[in-house]
Short mmCIF file of C-alpha atoms and ligand atoms in Angstrom, two decimals:
data_model
loop_
_atom_site.label_atom_id
_atom_site.label_comp_id
_atom_site.label_asym_id
_atom_site.label_seq_id
_atom_site.Cartn_x
_atom_site.Cartn_y
_atom_site.Cartn_z
CA MET A 932 -0.17 0.26 0.11
CA ASN A 933 1.30 3.40 -0.83
CA THR A 934 0.21 5.12 2.26
CA THR A 935 1.93 7.94 1.38
CA SER A 936 -1.24 9.02 -0.94
CA VAL A 937 -3.72 8.11 1.69
CA ILE A 938 -3.71 10.91 3.72
CA ALA A 939 -3.80 14.94 2.57
CA PRO A 940 -1.31 17.24 3.78
CA ALA A 941 -4.76 19.42 5.17
CA ALA A 942 -4.53 15.96 7.20
CA LEU A 943 -1.83 16.71 8.71
CA VAL A 944 -2.78 19.71 10.48
CA ARG A 945 -2.13 19.15 14.48
CA ARG A 946 -5.18 20.66 16.10
CA ALA A 947 -7.37 17.58 17.80
CA GLY A 948 -10.27 17.01 15.83
CA GLN A 949 -7.89 17.93 12.83
CA VAL A 950 -6.09 15.08 12.32
CA ASP A 951 -7.47 12.16 10.63
CA THR A 952 -6.64 9.69 13.38
CA GLN A 953 -6.73 6.53 11.69
CA ALA A 954 -4.36 7.92 8.43
CA ILE A 955 -1.08 8.56 10.73
CA GLN A 956 -1.62 5.63 12.83
CA ALA A 957 -0.95 4.03 9.57
CA LEU A 958 1.45 5.63 8.37
CA ASP A 959 2.40 5.31 11.64
CA SER A 960 3.03 1.63 11.87
CA ALA A 961 4.50 1.92 7.67
CA HIS A 962 7.41 4.00 8.41
CA PHE A 963 8.11 5.15 12.04
CA LEU A 964 9.99 2.19 14.50
CA HIS A 965 9.20 3.70 18.38
CA PRO A 966 11.82 3.66 21.05
CA PHE A 967 11.18 0.61 23.79
CA THR A 968 8.14 -0.60 21.51
CA ASP A 969 6.90 -4.16 20.85
CA PHE A 970 6.38 -2.95 16.70
CA LYS A 971 3.94 -5.80 16.34
CA ASP A 972 1.85 -4.52 19.67
CA MET A 973 1.62 -0.94 18.69
CA ASN A 974 0.60 -1.59 15.49
CA ALA A 975 -2.20 -4.31 15.98
CA ARG A 976 -4.07 -1.83 18.95
CA GLY A 977 -2.52 1.90 16.85
CA SER A 978 -0.34 4.09 18.71
CA ARG A 979 -2.15 7.32 20.32
CA ILE A 980 -0.99 10.95 18.54
CA MET A 981 -0.60 13.75 20.79
CA THR A 982 -1.23 16.98 19.50
CA HIS A 983 -0.78 19.78 21.07
CA ALA A 984 -0.18 21.06 24.68
CA ASP A 985 -1.07 24.00 27.31
CA ASN A 986 0.97 24.07 31.07
CA ILE A 987 -0.14 20.96 32.29
CA TYR A 988 -2.55 19.09 30.09
CA VAL A 989 -1.50 17.30 26.70
CA TRP A 990 -4.44 16.90 24.30
CA ASP A 991 -4.22 13.81 21.57
CA SER A 992 -6.11 13.51 18.07
CA GLU A 993 -9.17 12.27 19.28
CA GLY A 994 -9.65 15.25 21.39
CA LYS A 995 -8.96 13.57 24.58
CA LYS A 996 -7.42 15.95 27.28
CA VAL A 997 -4.56 14.59 29.87
CA LEU A 998 -2.93 15.35 32.69
CA ASP A 999 1.01 15.67 31.85
CA ALA A 1000 1.98 14.45 35.37
CA MET A 1001 5.29 12.78 33.27
CA SER A 1002 5.97 16.06 31.90
CA GLY A 1003 6.55 14.67 28.90
CA LEU A 1004 9.91 12.06 29.61
CA TRP A 1005 10.53 13.58 33.11
CA CYS A 1006 11.25 16.76 30.81
CA VAL A 1007 9.12 19.62 30.68
CA ASN A 1008 9.63 20.83 34.13
CA ALA A 1009 8.99 24.68 33.06
CA GLY A 1010 5.85 23.16 31.39
CA TYR A 1011 3.74 23.69 28.12
CA ALA A 1012 3.62 26.55 25.66
CA ARG A 1013 5.87 28.35 26.91
CA LYS A 1014 6.17 31.65 24.29
CA GLU A 1015 9.66 32.62 25.66
CA LEU A 1016 11.01 29.12 24.35
CA ALA A 1017 9.25 28.93 21.03
CA ASP A 1018 10.53 32.74 20.86
CA ALA A 1019 14.92 32.39 21.50
CA ALA A 1020 15.21 29.32 19.29
CA HIS A 1021 13.10 31.62 16.67
CA HIS A 1022 15.97 34.36 17.48
CA GLN A 1023 18.55 32.25 17.34
CA MET A 1024 17.55 30.57 13.71
CA MET A 1025 17.01 33.83 12.61
CA THR A 1026 20.52 35.04 13.64
CA LEU A 1027 22.78 31.97 13.77
CA PRO A 1028 21.06 28.46 13.32
CA TYR A 1029 23.99 26.45 13.58
CA TYR A 1030 27.85 26.14 13.71
CA ASN A 1031 30.05 23.65 15.06
CA ALA A 1032 31.92 24.44 17.88
CA PHE A 1033 35.35 22.36 15.93
CA PHE A 1034 38.80 23.98 14.91
CA GLN A 1035 38.67 26.52 17.76
CA THR A 1036 35.71 28.52 17.11
CA THR A 1037 32.84 29.22 19.37
CA ASN A 1038 29.18 30.71 19.53
CA VAL A 1039 27.68 32.72 22.01
CA PRO A 1040 24.81 31.13 23.44
CA ALA A 1041 27.10 28.26 24.42
CA VAL A 1042 28.91 30.40 25.90
CA GLN A 1043 26.68 31.93 28.13
CA LEU A 1044 25.25 28.95 28.77
CA ALA A 1045 28.15 27.08 30.06
CA ALA A 1046 28.80 30.30 32.57
CA LYS A 1047 25.61 30.47 33.35
CA LEU A 1048 25.34 26.93 34.02
CA ALA A 1049 28.88 27.25 36.20
CA ALA A 1050 27.39 29.89 38.15
CA LEU A 1051 24.57 27.68 39.32
CA ALA A 1052 25.60 24.78 40.15
CA PRO A 1053 27.24 24.41 44.00
CA LYS A 1054 30.35 24.37 44.60
CA VAL A 1055 30.50 21.47 47.33
CA GLY A 1056 34.20 21.43 49.53
CA GLU A 1057 37.20 21.49 47.18
CA ARG A 1058 34.83 20.44 44.05
CA SER A 1059 34.16 23.41 41.82
CA PHE A 1060 32.36 23.34 38.40
CA GLU A 1061 33.11 25.86 36.01
CA HIS A 1062 33.21 23.99 33.42
CA VAL A 1063 30.63 21.91 30.89
CA PHE A 1064 30.74 19.58 27.49
CA TYR A 1065 27.79 19.61 25.87
CA SER A 1066 25.43 16.87 23.86
CA SER A 1067 22.77 16.64 22.76
CA SER A 1068 21.60 13.90 24.93
CA GLY A 1069 21.63 11.73 28.18
CA SER A 1070 22.42 9.09 27.07
CA GLU A 1071 25.64 10.23 24.91
CA SER A 1072 26.06 12.68 27.56
CA ASN A 1073 27.18 8.84 29.76
CA ASP A 1074 28.83 7.72 26.61
CA THR A 1075 30.99 11.44 27.17
CA ASN A 1076 31.24 10.66 30.92
CA VAL A 1077 33.53 6.86 29.71
CA ARG A 1078 35.97 8.83 27.73
CA MET A 1079 36.15 11.65 29.72
CA VAL A 1080 36.99 9.30 32.80
CA ARG A 1081 39.09 6.28 30.88
CA ARG A 1082 41.37 10.20 29.54
CA TYR A 1083 41.29 11.51 33.25
CA TRP A 1084 43.30 7.84 34.64
CA ASP A 1085 45.60 7.53 31.33
CA LEU A 1086 46.95 11.24 31.81
CA LEU A 1087 47.51 10.26 35.52
CA GLY A 1088 49.19 7.45 34.32
CA GLN A 1089 47.00 4.41 36.47
CA PRO A 1090 45.14 3.16 32.43
CA GLN A 1091 44.88 -0.06 34.36
CA ARG A 1092 41.99 1.74 35.99
CA LYS A 1093 38.82 1.12 33.47
CA VAL A 1094 35.89 -0.41 35.68
CA ILE A 1095 33.10 2.14 35.78
CA ILE A 1096 30.12 0.62 38.48
CA GLY A 1097 26.68 1.45 37.72
CA ARG A 1098 23.54 0.01 40.25
CA VAL A 1099 21.57 -2.74 38.68
CA ASN A 1100 18.16 -0.98 37.54
CA GLY A 1101 19.86 2.29 36.92
CA TYR A 1102 19.14 3.69 33.66
CA HIS A 1103 21.74 5.99 32.64
CA GLY A 1104 20.72 5.61 28.49
CA SER A 1105 20.05 3.79 25.58
CA THR A 1106 23.69 3.89 23.77
CA MET A 1107 26.32 0.90 24.00
CA ALA A 1108 27.91 2.56 26.59
CA ALA A 1109 25.38 4.38 27.70
CA ALA A 1110 22.78 0.93 28.45
CA SER A 1111 26.31 -0.79 30.24
CA LEU A 1112 26.19 1.63 32.94
CA GLY A 1113 22.07 1.19 33.75
CA GLY A 1114 21.62 -2.15 35.10
CA MET A 1115 18.62 -2.97 33.25
CA SER A 1116 18.44 -7.04 32.69
CA GLY A 1117 16.18 -6.25 29.57
CA MET A 1118 18.72 -3.82 27.92
CA HIS A 1119 21.52 -6.48 28.89
CA ALA A 1120 20.06 -9.01 27.17
CA GLN A 1121 20.11 -7.76 24.21
CA GLY A 1122 23.07 -6.45 22.20
CA ASP A 1123 26.35 -8.42 24.43
CA LEU A 1124 26.10 -6.20 27.35
CA PRO A 1125 27.31 -4.82 29.44
CA LEU A 1126 30.75 -3.59 27.77
CA PRO A 1127 33.47 -4.77 29.21
CA ASN A 1128 34.77 -3.03 32.38
CA ILE A 1129 31.48 -2.09 33.68
CA THR A 1130 29.45 -3.61 36.46
CA HIS A 1131 26.77 -2.89 38.67
CA ILE A 1132 25.85 -2.71 42.42
CA GLY A 1133 22.19 -3.68 44.17
CA GLN A 1134 19.51 -0.11 43.74
CA PRO A 1135 19.15 1.49 47.36
CA TYR A 1136 15.76 0.10 47.59
CA PHE A 1137 14.45 -0.30 51.25
CA PHE A 1138 10.76 -1.65 50.72
CA GLU A 1139 11.85 -4.53 48.51
CA ASP A 1140 15.92 -5.21 50.10
CA GLY A 1141 15.42 -3.56 53.79
CA LEU A 1142 15.36 -6.72 55.51
CA ALA A 1143 12.81 -7.33 59.28
CA GLY A 1144 13.83 -5.25 62.52
CA GLU A 1145 16.79 -3.20 59.83
CA THR A 1146 16.12 0.40 60.42
CA GLU A 1147 16.50 2.33 56.55
CA ASP A 1148 19.06 4.42 57.73
CA GLU A 1149 21.29 0.81 58.56
CA PHE A 1150 19.71 -0.37 55.22
CA GLY A 1151 21.53 2.53 53.85
CA LEU A 1152 24.60 1.96 55.19
CA ARG A 1153 24.39 -1.46 54.15
CA ALA A 1154 23.31 -0.92 50.50
CA ALA A 1155 26.47 1.53 49.60
CA GLY A 1156 28.33 -1.23 51.77
CA TRP A 1157 28.05 -3.17 48.39
CA LEU A 1158 29.76 -0.33 46.88
CA GLU A 1159 32.96 -1.26 48.67
CA GLN A 1160 32.34 -5.03 48.88
CA LYS A 1161 32.48 -4.66 44.92
CA ILE A 1162 35.84 -2.43 44.83
CA LEU A 1163 38.02 -4.96 47.82
CA GLU A 1164 36.82 -7.66 45.06
CA LEU A 1165 38.23 -6.23 41.41
CA GLY A 1166 40.78 -4.26 43.66
CA ALA A 1167 41.11 -0.16 44.04
CA ASP A 1168 43.84 0.45 41.77
CA LYS A 1169 41.02 -1.29 38.43
CA VAL A 1170 38.35 1.15 39.79
CA ALA A 1171 37.79 4.24 37.92
CA ALA A 1172 34.56 5.58 38.55
CA PHE A 1173 31.04 4.85 40.45
CA ILE A 1174 27.76 6.35 38.88
CA GLY A 1175 24.28 6.55 40.06
CA GLU A 1176 21.56 9.19 39.80
CA PRO A 1177 20.67 10.35 42.79
CA VAL A 1178 16.86 9.14 42.40
CA GLN A 1179 16.50 6.16 40.17
CA GLY A 1180 13.73 7.33 38.06
CA ALA A 1181 13.07 5.27 35.33
CA GLY A 1182 13.59 2.02 37.41
CA GLY A 1183 10.33 3.06 39.20
CA VAL A 1184 11.22 7.06 41.96
CA ILE A 1185 13.78 4.67 44.78
CA ILE A 1186 14.20 7.19 46.39
CA PRO A 1187 17.45 6.19 48.84
CA PRO A 1188 17.58 6.27 52.14
CA ALA A 1189 19.05 8.91 53.53
CA THR A 1190 22.80 7.58 54.70
CA TYR A 1191 23.31 5.34 51.33
CA TRP A 1192 25.18 9.41 49.30
CA PRO A 1193 27.42 9.77 52.43
CA GLU A 1194 28.48 6.54 52.76
CA ILE A 1195 28.91 6.06 49.17
CA GLN A 1196 30.67 9.68 49.34
CA ARG A 1197 32.66 8.23 52.12
CA ILE A 1198 33.87 5.13 50.44
CA VAL A 1199 34.71 6.63 46.82
CA ASP A 1200 36.66 9.22 48.64
CA LYS A 1201 38.90 6.63 50.88
CA TYR A 1202 39.52 4.53 47.39
CA GLY A 1203 40.14 7.72 45.26
CA ILE A 1204 37.83 6.74 42.77
CA LEU A 1205 35.75 9.08 40.66
CA LEU A 1206 32.06 10.05 41.22
CA ILE A 1207 29.27 10.73 38.39
CA SER A 1208 25.78 12.11 39.38
CA ASP A 1209 23.68 11.04 36.75
CA GLU A 1210 21.09 13.69 37.05
CA VAL A 1211 18.96 13.54 33.80
CA ILE A 1212 16.17 13.34 35.94
CA CYS A 1213 17.16 15.24 38.65
CA ALA A 1214 18.64 18.80 38.31
CA PHE A 1215 17.20 21.19 37.33
CA GLY A 1216 14.18 21.74 39.76
CA ARG A 1217 13.11 18.50 40.21
CA LEU A 1218 14.56 17.47 43.72
CA GLY A 1219 14.13 21.29 44.28
CA HIS A 1220 17.86 22.37 43.80
CA TRP A 1221 19.05 23.20 40.50
CA PHE A 1222 21.38 20.35 40.95
CA ALA A 1223 20.87 17.16 43.09
CA TYR A 1224 23.75 16.18 44.49
CA GLU A 1225 23.28 19.34 47.28
CA LYS A 1226 20.28 18.17 48.24
CA PHE A 1227 22.40 14.26 49.16
CA GLY A 1228 25.34 15.65 50.30
CA MET A 1229 27.56 14.28 47.52
CA LYS A 1230 30.95 15.96 46.11
CA PRO A 1231 30.25 14.46 42.57
CA ASP A 1232 33.56 14.57 40.18
CA LEU A 1233 31.53 15.13 36.71
CA VAL A 1234 27.19 16.14 36.77
CA THR A 1235 25.55 14.31 34.13
CA PHE A 1236 22.61 16.14 32.39
CA ALA A 1237 19.99 16.86 29.57
CA LYS A 1238 16.21 16.93 29.81
CA GLY A 1239 15.21 19.49 31.79
CA VAL A 1240 18.32 21.70 30.73
CA THR A 1241 15.55 23.01 28.47
CA SER A 1242 12.52 21.72 29.75
CA GLY A 1243 12.98 19.40 26.57
CA TYR A 1244 12.01 21.68 24.04
CA ILE A 1245 15.11 20.70 22.00
CA PRO A 1246 17.18 18.28 23.20
CA LEU A 1247 20.26 19.56 24.71
CA GLY A 1248 22.48 17.15 27.12
CA GLY A 1249 25.84 17.66 28.50
CA VAL A 1250 28.53 16.82 31.09
CA MET A 1251 29.39 19.27 34.12
CA VAL A 1252 32.86 18.92 35.02
CA GLY A 1253 33.98 19.17 38.00
CA ASN A 1254 37.20 20.91 38.42
CA ARG A 1255 39.39 17.93 39.55
CA VAL A 1256 39.29 16.51 36.24
CA ALA A 1257 39.19 19.87 34.83
CA LYS A 1258 42.82 20.61 35.18
CA VAL A 1259 43.78 17.49 34.78
CA LEU A 1260 42.30 17.60 30.89
CA ILE A 1261 43.12 21.33 30.37
CA GLU A 1262 47.09 21.01 32.02
CA LEU A 1263 47.77 17.61 30.54
CA GLY A 1264 45.93 16.59 28.34
CA GLY A 1265 46.39 18.08 24.08
CA ASP A 1266 43.68 17.03 22.24
CA PHE A 1267 40.79 15.16 23.29
CA ASN A 1268 39.33 12.90 20.85
CA HIS A 1269 35.70 13.05 21.69
CA GLY A 1270 32.35 15.78 20.31
CA TYR A 1271 29.28 15.58 18.59
CA THR A 1272 28.47 17.64 15.70
CA TYR A 1273 25.71 19.54 17.81
CA SER A 1274 28.36 20.22 20.89
CA GLY A 1275 27.62 23.83 21.49
CA HIS A 1276 24.74 23.69 19.30
CA PRO A 1277 23.51 28.22 19.79
CA VAL A 1278 19.54 27.08 19.04
CA ALA A 1279 19.43 24.64 22.08
CA CYS A 1280 21.57 27.12 23.94
CA ALA A 1281 19.49 29.46 23.45
CA VAL A 1282 16.34 27.69 24.22
CA ALA A 1283 18.14 26.71 27.80
CA LEU A 1284 19.13 29.70 28.66
CA ALA A 1285 15.56 31.21 28.05
CA ASN A 1286 14.82 28.44 30.01
CA LEU A 1287 16.67 29.07 32.84
CA GLU A 1288 15.40 32.68 33.09
CA LEU A 1289 11.96 31.65 33.00
CA MET A 1290 12.98 29.33 35.91
CA GLU A 1291 14.73 32.07 38.02
CA ARG A 1292 12.05 34.69 36.61
CA GLU A 1293 8.51 32.27 38.70
CA GLN A 1294 11.13 30.65 41.38
CA LEU A 1295 10.13 27.21 39.95
CA VAL A 1296 13.38 25.75 41.79
CA GLN A 1297 12.66 27.47 44.89
CA ARG A 1298 8.91 26.44 44.85
CA VAL A 1299 9.54 23.18 44.69
CA HIS A 1300 11.91 23.53 47.54
CA ASP A 1301 9.03 25.02 50.05
CA ASP A 1302 6.14 24.65 48.46
CA ILE A 1303 4.25 22.77 45.68
CA GLY A 1304 7.38 20.17 46.71
CA PRO A 1305 6.16 19.71 50.33
CA TYR A 1306 2.38 20.12 49.49
CA LEU A 1307 2.67 16.95 47.38
CA ALA A 1308 4.45 14.93 49.82
CA GLN A 1309 1.34 16.08 52.06
CA ARG A 1310 -0.91 15.07 49.49
CA PHE A 1311 0.77 11.68 48.26
CA ALA A 1312 1.56 10.77 51.63
CA GLU A 1313 -2.51 10.09 52.14
CA LEU A 1314 -2.16 6.97 49.29
CA LYS A 1315 -0.51 4.56 52.21
CA ALA A 1316 -4.00 4.47 53.83
CA HIS A 1317 -5.28 2.58 50.21
CA PRO A 1318 -5.62 -0.58 50.32
CA LEU A 1319 -3.42 -1.35 47.10
CA VAL A 1320 -0.65 0.79 47.99
CA GLY A 1321 2.50 -0.82 49.83
CA ASP A 1322 4.72 2.55 50.50
CA ALA A 1323 4.12 6.39 48.46
CA GLN A 1324 7.31 8.32 48.84
CA THR A 1325 7.95 11.66 46.60
CA CYS A 1326 11.60 13.60 46.52
CA GLY A 1327 11.04 17.67 45.23
CA PHE A 1328 8.64 16.77 42.56
CA VAL A 1329 9.28 12.71 41.48
CA ALA A 1330 7.18 10.72 43.97
CA GLY A 1331 6.90 6.31 43.44
CA LEU A 1332 4.03 3.95 44.80
CA VAL A 1333 3.87 0.37 45.15
CA LEU A 1334 0.93 -1.78 44.56
CA VAL A 1335 0.88 -4.84 47.03
CA LYS A 1336 -1.56 -7.73 46.95
CA ASN A 1337 -1.50 -7.86 51.21
CA LYS A 1338 0.00 -4.80 53.03
CA ALA A 1339 0.40 -6.07 56.29
CA ASN A 1340 2.90 -8.26 55.34
CA LYS A 1341 3.92 -6.32 51.60
CA GLU A 1342 2.94 -9.61 49.75
CA ARG A 1343 3.59 -8.09 46.32
CA PHE A 1344 1.47 -9.08 43.10
CA ALA A 1345 2.73 -11.74 40.21
CA GLU A 1346 4.91 -9.79 37.54
CA GLU A 1347 2.01 -11.53 35.33
CA LEU A 1348 -0.95 -10.16 36.34
CA GLY A 1349 0.52 -6.74 34.78
CA VAL A 1350 -1.04 -4.51 38.31
CA GLY A 1351 0.64 -1.53 36.86
CA MET A 1352 -0.48 -1.59 33.45
CA LEU A 1353 -3.70 -2.00 34.44
CA CYS A 1354 -3.68 0.30 36.33
CA ARG A 1355 -1.73 2.84 34.22
CA GLY A 1356 -4.59 1.98 31.87
CA HIS A 1357 -7.35 3.07 34.02
CA CYS A 1358 -4.95 6.34 34.49
CA PHE A 1359 -5.43 7.04 30.37
CA GLY A 1360 -8.61 6.14 29.86
CA ASN A 1361 -9.78 8.93 32.99
CA GLY A 1362 -7.01 11.50 32.11
CA LEU A 1363 -4.01 11.23 34.03
CA ILE A 1364 -0.73 10.05 32.79
CA MET A 1365 0.97 8.24 34.94
CA ARG A 1366 4.07 6.12 34.61
CA ALA A 1367 4.40 2.42 35.31
CA VAL A 1368 7.59 0.44 36.09
CA GLY A 1369 6.50 -2.89 36.98
CA ASP A 1370 4.46 -3.06 40.36
CA ARG A 1371 5.33 0.60 40.85
CA MET A 1372 3.12 4.13 39.64
CA ILE A 1373 5.14 7.04 39.34
CA ILE A 1374 5.02 11.34 38.35
CA ALA A 1375 6.71 13.75 37.97
CA PRO A 1376 4.50 16.45 37.03
CA PRO A 1377 6.14 19.91 35.61
CA LEU A 1378 7.67 21.92 38.88
CA VAL A 1379 4.87 24.73 37.84
CA MET A 1380 1.46 22.89 39.04
CA THR A 1381 -0.41 24.99 41.16
CA HIS A 1382 -2.06 23.43 44.59
CA ALA A 1383 -5.11 23.27 43.65
CA GLN A 1384 -3.73 21.46 39.97
CA ILE A 1385 -2.08 19.00 42.55
CA ASP A 1386 -5.52 18.32 44.05
CA GLU A 1387 -7.32 17.53 41.05
CA MET A 1388 -4.50 15.24 40.31
CA MET A 1389 -3.99 13.52 43.42
CA ALA A 1390 -7.94 12.58 42.62
CA LEU A 1391 -7.43 10.71 39.29
CA ILE A 1392 -4.63 8.95 41.15
CA LEU A 1393 -7.19 8.05 43.61
CA LYS A 1394 -9.76 7.19 41.70
CA CYS A 1395 -7.56 4.72 39.45
CA LEU A 1396 -6.24 2.98 42.23
CA ASP A 1397 -9.48 2.77 43.22
CA LEU A 1398 -10.33 1.16 39.60
CA THR A 1399 -7.41 -0.67 39.59
CA LEU A 1400 -8.36 -2.36 43.32
CA ALA A 1401 -11.68 -3.20 42.40
CA ASP A 1402 -10.94 -4.91 38.82
CA ALA A 1403 -7.72 -6.67 41.48
CA ARG A 1404 -10.85 -7.91 43.70
CA LYS A 1405 -13.02 -8.98 41.11
CA SER A 1406 -10.08 -11.10 39.59
CA GLY A 1407 -9.72 -12.71 42.76
CA TRP A 1408 -5.74 -11.47 42.93
CA LEU A 1409 -6.22 -10.04 46.67
CA ALA A 1410 -4.72 -12.44 49.19
N1 PXG B 421 20.19 9.28 32.44
C1 PXG B 421 18.62 8.83 32.98
C2 PXG B 421 18.98 9.20 34.84
C3 PXG B 421 17.54 8.81 32.36
O1 PXG B 421 17.04 9.40 33.21
C4 PXG B 421 18.89 9.25 30.16
C5 PXG B 421 20.98 9.51 31.23
C6 PXG B 421 19.27 9.08 28.63
O2 PXG B 421 18.68 10.22 27.98
P1 PXG B 421 18.48 10.28 26.61
O3 PXG B 421 18.32 11.94 26.59
O4 PXG B 421 19.75 10.34 25.77
O5 PXG B 421 17.65 9.56 26.80
C7 PXG B 421 17.86 9.33 31.22
C8 PXG B 421 16.98 9.01 30.27
C9 PXG B 421 11.83 6.01 31.84
C10 PXG B 421 11.88 6.41 30.25
O6 PXG B 421 11.09 4.73 30.80
C11 PXG B 421 13.44 7.26 31.17
C12 PXG B 421 14.46 7.93 29.70
C13 PXG B 421 14.10 8.03 28.61
C14 PXG B 421 13.52 6.99 27.92
C15 PXG B 421 12.57 6.83 29.02
O7 PXG B 421 11.29 6.35 32.69
N2 PXG B 421 15.45 8.49 30.65
#
């Protein structure tokens, strides 16, 4: 079938009610291989076509309005339809739409953004972040980290320090190196991953791995201790770096005990190992700080960022390079044979500058810290009373809850029942986008939410939990 001839260009107009859903679905199935998707399954069901968005709401081609409690994919921190960001892109495209940053060339937005990011990144102890290396995504940024960490140890005459340690269920992206740093078994199972010299320790998930009688703080110390065990097993002189998300996002919003990161910091310092804080989700206000390392008492050497830096309006990522690493690269390095066509893309950097200005003007980071973050925490904690909810926690403006079969003994539903996906289906059916990661239901809403909108979201969450509970009862799944 020649699908391109099926729809007239007029049908491509982006407004709900003006899009021919079936025609676009047919073209989608015929030509677009989606990320992390079972292609055959999606084609059989037909994809959902998002047409436009405003503030915290997104509309599909059938005219259905949904409250986007995931900020797209953890990125639309400033909310949708922000004219300032479109204007910044338009202005920069008409001024200098592209020029590369190779061959000792630069551009104004890339320089201004680097200086701005350096000013926003808090100094911790001896470590400050004066330098930025740009990419266009979180995955590329973590590939940059691997290259940079190896270069650092080579330049210091310790080329045997090659191993980077990540965590089970961590997510650092989907390129070969980033997928290796992550600890997603489904990803490792495809493509012979992880790459050599990348290994993993367990995640700090108290609900799942805390022992009877163990406090959360005790568990945090024990989970951090897995790093020291791994270092000693490998030989400390072989270990280059440890990478972790301050709060694990794609793994299901796993919020570590307060003791975890300070103990990890003590261990990496003891063995002289570099610390990489992957803040692709956690930075730019998500946890109530510009950078999340500040919240957790981490002193990272490298900080990965992407997503929220432009509120997702245009792809941009990068690495904040701490002075410990930057000094060696600059003073001893000569050529660093690494970079991307779009490193320091002027339009992406101009949009990021406009986004950071907007966030400062509206005090979005402060709002999460002082106002809407605590309010979400208060409202979300109420869910603990629900018969299906084993635990519910927030951190800044991310939140996660776990669906359980039996609250009394934390018994979980069998994986094959797909209780999370069932709940997610109810959410979409009722106008709410909430993610399911196994039996964890998670949110990361735009940082512009009002109290009334938080109440609106909580009412929807509660309704969908009730609908899931009714299904579970009907199917005899409950204990
Ligand atoms: N690091 C972290 C911590 C991330 O969350 C990446 C790196 C990779 O970024 P890019 O821009 O290359 O995608 C991410 C991305 C999910 C989901 O299912 C999460 C991400 C991406 C796709 C899906 O929650 N995070």
